[in-house]
Coordinates of C-alpha atoms in Angstrom, one line a residue:
M1 CA 0.3 0.0 0.1
S2 CA 0.8 3.6 -0.4
G3 CA 2.3 6.1 2.2
H4 CA 5.9 4.5 2.6
N5 CA 7.6 7.9 3.1
K6 CA 5.3 9.3 4.9
W7 CA 5.4 6.7 7.8
S8 CA 9.2 6.1 7.3
T9 CA 10.6 8.3 10.1
I10 CA 8.2 6.4 12.7
K11 CA 11.0 3.2 13.0
R12 CA 13.7 5.8 12.7
K13 CA 12.6 7.6 15.6
K14 CA 12.0 4.0 17.6
G15 CA 15.8 3.2 17.1
A16 CA 16.8 6.4 18.2
L17 CA 14.8 5.9 21.4
D18 CA 15.8 2.3 21.7
A19 CA 19.2 4.1 23.2
K20 CA 17.2 5.2 26.0
R21 CA 16.2 2.2 27.3
S22 CA 15.7 3.7 31.1
K23 CA 13.7 6.4 29.9
I24 CA 11.5 4.0 28.0
F25 CA 10.9 1.9 30.7
S26 CA 9.8 4.8 32.9
K27 CA 7.2 5.8 30.3
I28 CA 6.0 2.6 30.7
I29 CA 6.0 2.5 34.0
K30 CA 3.7 5.6 34.2
E31 CA 1.2 4.5 31.7
I32 CA 1.1 0.9 33.7
S33 CA 0.1 3.2 36.9
I34 CA -2.8 5.1 34.8
A35 CA -4.2 1.8 33.4
V36 CA -4.4 0.5 36.8
K37 CA -6.0 3.3 38.4
E38 CA -8.4 3.8 35.5
G39 CA -9.2 -0.1 34.9
G40 CA -7.8 -2.2 38.0
P41 CA -4.6 -4.6 38.0
D42 CA -6.4 -7.3 36.3
P43 CA -5.3 -7.4 32.6
D44 CA -8.0 -9.7 31.3
G45 CA -10.7 -7.1 32.3
N46 CA -8.3 -3.9 31.5
P47 CA -7.8 -3.4 28.0
R48 CA -5.3 -0.3 28.7
L49 CA -3.2 -2.3 31.0
R50 CA -3.4 -5.2 28.8
L51 CA -1.6 -2.9 25.9
A52 CA 0.5 -1.1 28.7
I53 CA 2.1 -4.5 29.4
A54 CA 2.5 -5.7 25.3
N55 CA 4.3 -2.6 25.0
A56 CA 6.4 -3.3 27.9
K57 CA 7.1 -6.8 26.8
G58 CA 7.9 -5.3 23.2
A59 CA 10.7 -3.1 24.9
N60 CA 12.2 -6.0 26.5
M61 CA 10.9 -4.8 30.1
P62 CA 11.8 -7.5 32.7
K63 CA 8.5 -9.6 33.6
D64 CA 9.3 -8.6 37.6
N65 CA 9.5 -5.1 36.7
I66 CA 6.0 -5.4 35.2
I67 CA 4.5 -7.2 37.9
R68 CA 5.9 -4.8 40.3
A69 CA 4.8 -1.8 38.5
I70 CA 1.6 -3.2 38.7
N71 CA 1.5 -4.0 42.3
K72 CA 2.8 -0.5 42.7
A73 CA 0.2 1.0 41.3
N74 CA -2.6 -0.7 42.9
D75 CA -1.3 0.4 46.3
K76 CA -3.5 3.1 48.1
D77 CA -0.5 5.3 48.5
A78 CA 0.7 5.4 45.1
A79 CA 1.4 8.7 43.1
N80 CA -1.4 10.1 41.2
F81 CA -0.6 10.9 37.8
T82 CA -2.3 13.0 35.4
E83 CA -2.1 13.3 31.6
V84 CA -1.9 16.6 29.8
T85 CA -0.7 18.0 26.7
Y86 CA 1.2 21.3 25.6
E87 CA 1.3 23.3 22.4
G88 CA 3.7 25.2 20.8
Y89 CA 6.2 26.5 18.2
A90 CA 9.8 25.9 18.0
P91 CA 12.0 28.5 16.0
N92 CA 11.3 28.8 12.2
G93 CA 7.6 28.1 12.9
I94 CA 7.7 24.4 13.7
A95 CA 5.1 22.9 15.7
I96 CA 5.6 21.1 18.6
F97 CA 3.0 18.9 20.3
I98 CA 4.0 17.2 24.0
E99 CA 2.4 14.5 25.6
C100 CA 3.2 14.3 29.7
T101 CA 2.3 12.4 32.7
T102 CA 2.9 14.1 35.6
D103 CA 2.3 14.2 39.6
N104 CA 2.9 17.9 39.7
I105 CA 1.4 19.8 36.7
Q106 CA 2.8 23.1 37.8
R107 CA 6.2 21.7 37.7
T108 CA 5.7 20.3 34.3
V109 CA 4.2 23.4 32.9
S110 CA 7.0 25.6 34.3
N111 CA 9.5 23.2 32.8
I112 CA 8.2 23.1 29.3
R113 CA 7.8 26.7 29.3
A114 CA 11.3 27.3 30.2
Y115 CA 12.6 25.2 27.4
F116 CA 10.8 26.6 24.7
N117 CA 11.7 29.9 26.1
K118 CA 15.7 28.6 26.3
Y119 CA 15.6 27.5 22.7
G120 CA 13.7 30.5 21.1
G121 CA 10.3 28.8 20.9
S122 CA 6.9 30.0 22.3
L123 CA 4.5 27.8 24.2
G124 CA 1.1 28.2 22.8
T125 CA -2.7 27.7 23.9
N126 CA -4.3 24.2 24.2
G127 CA -6.1 23.0 20.8
S128 CA -4.1 26.0 19.0
L129 CA -1.8 23.5 16.8
S130 CA -3.8 20.1 17.2
F131 CA -5.2 21.0 13.8
L132 CA -1.7 20.2 12.1
F133 CA -1.5 16.9 13.1
D134 CA -3.9 13.7 12.5
R135 CA -4.3 11.4 15.5
K136 CA -3.4 7.6 14.3
G137 CA -2.9 4.3 15.6
I138 CA 0.6 2.6 14.6
F139 CA 1.0 -1.0 15.4
L140 CA 4.5 -2.5 14.9
I141 CA 4.4 -6.1 14.2
P142 CA 7.4 -8.3 13.8
K143 CA 7.0 -10.7 10.6
K144 CA 7.8 -13.7 13.2
N145 CA 4.8 -13.0 14.9
I146 CA 2.6 -13.4 12.0
N147 CA 1.2 -16.9 11.9
I148 CA -0.7 -16.7 8.8
P149 CA 0.1 -15.8 5.3
Q150 CA 0.9 -12.4 5.0
E151 CA -1.8 -11.6 2.0
D152 CA -4.6 -13.4 4.5
F153 CA -2.6 -11.1 7.4
E154 CA -3.5 -8.1 5.5
I155 CA -6.8 -8.7 4.1
Q156 CA -8.1 -9.2 7.9
V157 CA -6.5 -6.1 9.0
I158 CA -7.7 -4.1 6.1
D159 CA -11.3 -5.4 7.3
A160 CA -10.5 -4.5 10.7
G161 CA -9.7 -0.9 9.6
A162 CA -6.2 -1.0 8.7
E163 CA -6.0 2.4 6.4
D164 CA -1.7 2.0 5.5
I165 CA 0.3 -1.2 5.7
I166 CA 4.3 -0.8 5.5
D167 CA 6.2 -3.6 4.7
E168 CA 9.9 -2.7 5.9
D169 CA 12.6 -5.1 6.7
D170 CA 11.7 -7.5 9.3
F171 CA 8.5 -5.3 10.4
I172 CA 4.9 -4.7 9.1
T173 CA 3.7 -1.5 10.3
V174 CA -0.1 -0.8 10.2
V175 CA -1.8 2.2 10.6
T176 CA -5.3 3.2 11.4
N177 CA -7.3 6.2 12.1
W178 CA -7.5 6.7 16.1
E179 CA -11.4 5.5 16.1
D180 CA -10.1 2.3 15.0
F181 CA -7.2 1.8 17.2
G182 CA -9.3 0.0 20.0
P183 CA -10.8 -2.4 17.3
M184 CA -7.6 -3.1 15.8
I185 CA -6.0 -4.2 19.2
K186 CA -9.1 -6.6 19.7
K187 CA -8.5 -8.0 16.0
L188 CA -5.0 -8.6 16.6
E189 CA -5.8 -10.5 20.0
E190 CA -8.2 -12.4 17.9
M191 CA -5.6 -13.4 15.4
K192 CA -3.2 -14.2 18.3
I193 CA -0.3 -11.7 16.5
E194 CA 1.4 -9.6 19.3
P195 CA 2.6 -6.3 18.1
E196 CA 6.2 -5.0 19.3
N197 CA 4.3 -1.7 19.9
A198 CA 1.2 0.0 19.6
T199 CA 0.4 3.2 20.3
L200 CA -1.9 6.3 19.4
Q201 CA 0.6 9.0 17.5
R202 CA 0.1 12.4 16.4
I203 CA 1.3 12.5 12.7
P204 CA 1.8 15.6 10.9
K205 CA -0.2 16.5 7.8
E206 CA 2.5 18.3 6.4
K207 CA 6.0 18.5 7.2
V208 CA 8.5 21.6 6.9
T209 CA 12.2 21.6 5.4
L210 CA 14.6 23.7 7.0
D211 CA 18.1 24.0 6.2
K212 CA 20.6 21.9 8.6
E213 CA 21.4 24.4 10.7
A214 CA 17.9 25.6 11.5
A215 CA 16.5 22.1 11.9
L216 CA 19.2 21.3 14.4
K217 CA 18.3 24.1 16.6
V218 CA 15.0 22.6 16.7
L219 CA 16.1 19.2 17.4
K220 CA 17.9 20.6 20.4
L221 CA 14.4 21.8 22.0
I222 CA 12.9 18.3 21.1
D223 CA 15.8 16.7 22.8
A224 CA 15.3 19.0 25.8
F225 CA 11.9 18.0 26.2
E226 CA 12.2 14.2 25.7
E227 CA 15.2 14.5 28.4
D228 CA 12.4 15.8 30.7
D229 CA 10.9 12.9 32.9
D230 CA 7.2 14.1 32.8
V231 CA 7.2 14.1 28.9
Q232 CA 5.9 11.0 27.7
N233 CA 5.9 11.8 23.5
V234 CA 6.9 14.9 21.7
Y235 CA 5.3 15.1 18.0
H236 CA 6.6 17.7 15.6
N237 CA 6.4 18.7 11.8
L238 CA 10.1 18.9 11.0
E239 CA 11.2 17.1 8.0
I240 CA 13.9 14.6 9.1
T241 CA 15.9 14.5 5.9
D242 CA 18.8 11.7 5.2
E243 CA 21.4 14.5 5.8
L244 CA 19.5 15.5 9.2
M245 CA 19.7 11.7 10.2
S246 CA 23.2 11.4 9.4
E247 CA 24.1 14.5 11.5
I248 CA 22.2 13.4 14.2
H249 CA 24.0 9.9 14.6
S250 CA 27.5 10.8 13.8

């Protein structure tokens, strides 16, 4: 199916994040905590927790860590996390959408504003930039986990709401509209196919290309957000060119 270029940076970003294993575990533990608070500690009756556990396994989080995170979240004295989002502009008009999970909103917004100010950006009002992004379900599925002929698999996921399927190396990436995210999780469970990662992401409708120097300034701001413990995800509409990728990894 079409759309390869549109989604190709998703896995690149995943590869870059793999280097930050402890940060990934921290994000997953927060997701487990919120899932348990919302729907209880039993994954069989809690789809959000089931998904968080699947993502934890996909990130190679040890089973003991997962169980400990569930038990801790179920403790009545556990920290209460709140999910909040922030929107703003990086230098050169690059749109940035930030998803946070925090136990102290005042600390979080203070930090987010400080990063914008330090790197020449500006914090906007909520809702001001959301129209620049589409919310999509992104399922990263190792081919080895697909237990039926690939053609049959593709037919079934299209019937379940897949709007794009990308075949790349050892993975199939399935893309859905956000409202088809839940049904796709259910369909994959029925098929006994485990994705390595399944998330709702904000995908830019249009990307902006900057020269290398300007783009690197934007990436410094994005890195500052991603290093913050309260930040779960950072989305932006900067075009990550091959030249930029080589600069990042050099």
